[in-house]
């Protein structure tokens, strides 16, 4: 199964394994929804993945308030038809 045209949400996407996964999936043509705490680094990763549609959301997965804000923003961003969620934990 290829990722071309598939929507993938990746938590922890601002650095490390999450950023590497985002870069690889962009090469495979996936549409990316990147989540992380550091907006500056998320933007850098999004620029590296500029060949595909990429949305970023600054969210702290350890904060219920931050998650609630993300869910509300995500619903408004027309991010429907999500196929995969990749959740990274430390």
Short mmCIF file of N, CA and C in Angstrom, two decimals:
data_model
loop_
_atom_site.label_atom_id
_atom_site.label_comp_id
_atom_site.label_asym_id
_atom_site.label_seq_id
_atom_site.Cartn_x
_atom_site.Cartn_y
_atom_site.Cartn_z
N UNK A 1 0.84 -1.18 0.00
CA UNK A 1 0.00 0.00 0.00
C UNK A 1 0.89 1.24 0.00
N UNK A 2 0.69 2.10 -0.96
CA UNK A 2 1.45 3.34 -1.02
C UNK A 2 0.76 4.46 -0.25
N UNK A 3 1.48 5.54 -0.05
CA UNK A 3 0.95 6.68 0.70
C UNK A 3 0.55 7.84 -0.20
N UNK A 4 0.73 7.73 -1.49
CA UNK A 4 0.42 8.82 -2.41
C UNK A 4 -1.04 9.24 -2.25
N UNK A 5 -1.24 10.52 -1.92
CA UNK A 5 -2.59 11.07 -1.79
C UNK A 5 -3.29 10.73 -0.48
N UNK A 6 -2.67 9.95 0.39
CA UNK A 6 -3.27 9.59 1.67
C UNK A 6 -2.96 10.70 2.69
N UNK A 7 -3.89 10.94 3.60
CA UNK A 7 -3.68 11.93 4.66
C UNK A 7 -3.16 11.23 5.91
N UNK A 8 -2.06 11.75 6.43
CA UNK A 8 -1.42 11.14 7.59
C UNK A 8 -1.18 12.20 8.65
N UNK A 9 -1.64 11.95 9.87
CA UNK A 9 -1.42 12.83 11.01
C UNK A 9 -0.26 12.26 11.82
N UNK A 10 0.74 13.12 12.10
CA UNK A 10 1.91 12.68 12.84
C UNK A 10 2.10 13.57 14.06
N UNK A 11 2.07 12.99 15.26
CA UNK A 11 2.39 13.75 16.46
C UNK A 11 3.90 13.70 16.66
N UNK A 12 4.43 14.69 17.36
CA UNK A 12 5.87 14.74 17.58
C UNK A 12 6.64 15.02 16.31
N UNK A 13 6.01 15.72 15.38
CA UNK A 13 6.58 15.91 14.04
C UNK A 13 7.60 17.03 13.95
N UNK A 14 7.85 17.76 15.04
CA UNK A 14 8.76 18.90 14.96
C UNK A 14 10.23 18.52 15.04
N UNK A 15 10.52 17.25 15.38
CA UNK A 15 11.93 16.84 15.46
C UNK A 15 12.03 15.32 15.51
N UNK A 16 13.25 14.85 15.44
CA UNK A 16 13.53 13.43 15.63
C UNK A 16 12.81 12.50 14.68
N UNK A 17 12.32 11.40 15.25
CA UNK A 17 11.66 10.37 14.45
C UNK A 17 10.43 10.92 13.74
N UNK A 18 9.65 11.77 14.42
CA UNK A 18 8.45 12.33 13.80
C UNK A 18 8.77 13.14 12.56
N UNK A 19 9.82 13.97 12.64
CA UNK A 19 10.23 14.77 11.48
C UNK A 19 10.74 13.86 10.36
N UNK A 20 11.48 12.82 10.72
CA UNK A 20 12.00 11.89 9.72
C UNK A 20 10.86 11.14 9.02
N UNK A 21 9.86 10.74 9.78
CA UNK A 21 8.71 10.07 9.18
C UNK A 21 7.99 11.02 8.24
N UNK A 22 7.80 12.27 8.67
CA UNK A 22 7.13 13.26 7.82
C UNK A 22 7.88 13.43 6.50
N UNK A 23 9.19 13.57 6.58
CA UNK A 23 10.00 13.75 5.37
C UNK A 23 9.88 12.55 4.44
N UNK A 24 9.93 11.36 5.00
CA UNK A 24 9.83 10.15 4.18
C UNK A 24 8.44 10.02 3.54
N UNK A 25 7.39 10.28 4.32
CA UNK A 25 6.05 10.17 3.76
C UNK A 25 5.78 11.24 2.70
N UNK A 26 6.39 12.41 2.86
CA UNK A 26 6.27 13.45 1.83
C UNK A 26 6.89 12.96 0.52
N UNK A 27 8.02 12.29 0.61
CA UNK A 27 8.66 11.73 -0.59
C UNK A 27 7.75 10.72 -1.27
N UNK A 28 6.91 10.05 -0.47
CA UNK A 28 5.99 9.05 -1.01
C UNK A 28 4.67 9.66 -1.47
N UNK A 29 4.52 10.99 -1.29
CA UNK A 29 3.34 11.68 -1.80
C UNK A 29 2.17 11.79 -0.83
N UNK A 30 2.39 11.52 0.45
CA UNK A 30 1.31 11.63 1.43
C UNK A 30 1.00 13.09 1.75
N UNK A 31 -0.26 13.40 2.02
CA UNK A 31 -0.63 14.70 2.56
C UNK A 31 -0.42 14.63 4.06
N UNK A 32 0.25 15.65 4.62
CA UNK A 32 0.68 15.56 6.01
C UNK A 32 -0.05 16.55 6.91
N UNK A 33 -0.36 16.08 8.10
CA UNK A 33 -0.88 16.91 9.18
C UNK A 33 0.11 16.73 10.32
N UNK A 34 0.89 17.78 10.57
CA UNK A 34 2.00 17.68 11.52
C UNK A 34 1.64 18.35 12.83
N UNK A 35 1.84 17.64 13.94
CA UNK A 35 1.59 18.16 15.26
C UNK A 35 2.88 18.18 16.06
N UNK A 36 3.05 19.23 16.86
CA UNK A 36 4.21 19.33 17.73
C UNK A 36 4.10 20.57 18.60
N UNK A 37 4.98 20.68 19.58
CA UNK A 37 4.94 21.80 20.50
C UNK A 37 5.67 23.03 19.99
N UNK A 38 6.62 22.85 19.09
CA UNK A 38 7.48 23.95 18.65
C UNK A 38 7.08 24.40 17.24
N UNK A 39 6.39 25.53 17.16
CA UNK A 39 5.87 26.01 15.88
C UNK A 39 6.98 26.32 14.88
N UNK A 40 8.08 26.87 15.36
CA UNK A 40 9.20 27.20 14.47
C UNK A 40 9.75 25.93 13.81
N UNK A 41 9.96 24.90 14.60
CA UNK A 41 10.49 23.65 14.06
C UNK A 41 9.45 22.94 13.19
N UNK A 42 8.17 23.04 13.54
CA UNK A 42 7.14 22.47 12.67
C UNK A 42 7.16 23.14 11.30
N UNK A 43 7.33 24.46 11.28
CA UNK A 43 7.41 25.17 10.01
C UNK A 43 8.61 24.72 9.20
N UNK A 44 9.73 24.46 9.86
CA UNK A 44 10.93 23.98 9.16
C UNK A 44 10.67 22.61 8.52
N UNK A 45 10.03 21.73 9.28
CA UNK A 45 9.71 20.41 8.75
C UNK A 45 8.73 20.55 7.58
N UNK A 46 7.73 21.41 7.73
CA UNK A 46 6.76 21.63 6.65
C UNK A 46 7.46 22.14 5.39
N UNK A 47 8.45 23.00 5.53
CA UNK A 47 9.20 23.49 4.37
C UNK A 47 9.96 22.36 3.69
N UNK A 48 10.50 21.44 4.48
CA UNK A 48 11.19 20.29 3.91
C UNK A 48 10.23 19.37 3.17
N UNK A 49 8.96 19.45 3.51
CA UNK A 49 7.93 18.60 2.90
C UNK A 49 7.05 19.39 1.93
N UNK A 50 7.58 20.48 1.42
CA UNK A 50 6.79 21.42 0.62
C UNK A 50 6.23 20.83 -0.67
N UNK A 51 6.74 19.70 -1.11
CA UNK A 51 6.25 19.09 -2.34
C UNK A 51 4.84 18.54 -2.20
N UNK A 52 4.38 18.39 -0.96
CA UNK A 52 3.03 17.85 -0.72
C UNK A 52 2.25 18.83 0.15
N UNK A 53 0.93 18.66 0.17
CA UNK A 53 0.08 19.49 1.03
C UNK A 53 0.40 19.15 2.48
N UNK A 54 0.74 20.19 3.24
CA UNK A 54 1.12 19.99 4.64
C UNK A 54 0.41 21.01 5.51
N UNK A 55 -0.22 20.54 6.57
CA UNK A 55 -0.85 21.40 7.57
C UNK A 55 -0.11 21.21 8.88
N UNK A 56 0.06 22.29 9.63
CA UNK A 56 0.71 22.16 10.94
C UNK A 56 -0.22 22.68 12.03
N UNK A 57 -0.10 22.05 13.19
CA UNK A 57 -0.84 22.45 14.37
C UNK A 57 0.10 22.39 15.56
N UNK A 58 0.20 23.49 16.29
CA UNK A 58 1.00 23.50 17.50
C UNK A 58 0.13 22.95 18.63
N UNK A 59 0.57 21.84 19.19
CA UNK A 59 -0.22 21.19 20.24
C UNK A 59 0.71 20.43 21.19
N UNK A 60 0.40 20.51 22.47
CA UNK A 60 1.12 19.77 23.49
C UNK A 60 0.24 18.58 23.88
N UNK A 61 0.65 17.39 23.50
CA UNK A 61 -0.18 16.20 23.74
C UNK A 61 -0.29 15.85 25.22
N UNK A 62 0.46 16.52 26.08
CA UNK A 62 0.37 16.30 27.52
C UNK A 62 -0.64 17.25 28.17
N UNK A 63 -1.21 18.15 27.39
CA UNK A 63 -2.14 19.15 27.91
C UNK A 63 -3.54 18.95 27.34
N UNK A 64 -4.49 18.66 28.21
CA UNK A 64 -5.87 18.45 27.77
C UNK A 64 -6.41 19.70 27.06
N UNK A 65 -6.10 20.87 27.59
CA UNK A 65 -6.55 22.13 26.99
C UNK A 65 -5.97 22.29 25.58
N UNK A 66 -4.71 21.97 25.42
CA UNK A 66 -4.06 22.06 24.12
C UNK A 66 -4.68 21.08 23.13
N UNK A 67 -4.97 19.89 23.59
CA UNK A 67 -5.61 18.88 22.73
C UNK A 67 -7.00 19.34 22.31
N UNK A 68 -7.77 19.87 23.26
CA UNK A 68 -9.11 20.37 22.94
C UNK A 68 -9.06 21.48 21.89
N UNK A 69 -8.10 22.38 22.03
CA UNK A 69 -7.94 23.47 21.05
C UNK A 69 -7.58 22.90 19.68
N UNK A 70 -6.70 21.90 19.67
CA UNK A 70 -6.34 21.27 18.41
C UNK A 70 -7.55 20.63 17.74
N UNK A 71 -8.34 19.88 18.49
CA UNK A 71 -9.50 19.19 17.92
C UNK A 71 -10.44 20.20 17.28
N UNK A 72 -10.65 21.32 17.94
CA UNK A 72 -11.52 22.36 17.39
C UNK A 72 -10.92 22.94 16.10
N UNK A 73 -9.63 23.25 16.11
CA UNK A 73 -8.97 23.80 14.91
C UNK A 73 -8.94 22.77 13.79
N UNK A 74 -8.70 21.52 14.13
CA UNK A 74 -8.64 20.45 13.13
C UNK A 74 -9.97 20.30 12.42
N UNK A 75 -11.05 20.36 13.17
CA UNK A 75 -12.38 20.23 12.59
C UNK A 75 -12.68 21.37 11.61
N UNK A 76 -12.16 22.55 11.88
CA UNK A 76 -12.39 23.71 11.01
C UNK A 76 -11.47 23.71 9.79
N UNK A 77 -10.40 22.95 9.83
CA UNK A 77 -9.38 23.01 8.78
C UNK A 77 -9.68 22.09 7.59
N UNK A 78 -10.85 21.49 7.58
CA UNK A 78 -11.24 20.61 6.49
C UNK A 78 -10.27 19.45 6.30
N UNK A 79 -9.81 18.90 7.40
CA UNK A 79 -8.89 17.77 7.34
C UNK A 79 -9.68 16.47 7.42
N UNK A 80 -10.53 16.26 6.46
CA UNK A 80 -11.35 15.05 6.48
C UNK A 80 -10.63 13.91 5.76
N UNK A 81 -11.21 12.76 5.82
CA UNK A 81 -10.68 11.57 5.15
C UNK A 81 -9.29 11.18 5.64
N UNK A 82 -9.05 11.33 6.92
CA UNK A 82 -7.76 10.96 7.51
C UNK A 82 -7.61 9.45 7.46
N UNK A 83 -6.46 8.99 6.99
CA UNK A 83 -6.26 7.56 6.84
C UNK A 83 -5.38 6.97 7.95
N UNK A 84 -4.29 7.65 8.30
CA UNK A 84 -3.36 7.12 9.29
C UNK A 84 -3.09 8.14 10.37
N UNK A 85 -2.85 7.66 11.58
CA UNK A 85 -2.36 8.50 12.68
C UNK A 85 -1.10 7.83 13.21
N UNK A 86 -0.01 8.58 13.22
CA UNK A 86 1.24 8.08 13.76
C UNK A 86 1.52 8.86 15.03
N UNK A 87 1.46 8.20 16.17
CA UNK A 87 1.64 8.84 17.46
C UNK A 87 2.98 8.41 18.05
N UNK A 88 3.82 9.39 18.31
CA UNK A 88 5.13 9.11 18.88
C UNK A 88 5.17 9.54 20.33
N UNK A 89 5.72 8.72 21.17
CA UNK A 89 5.86 9.05 22.58
C UNK A 89 7.31 8.87 23.00
N UNK A 90 7.72 9.67 23.96
CA UNK A 90 9.07 9.52 24.51
C UNK A 90 9.01 8.78 25.82
#
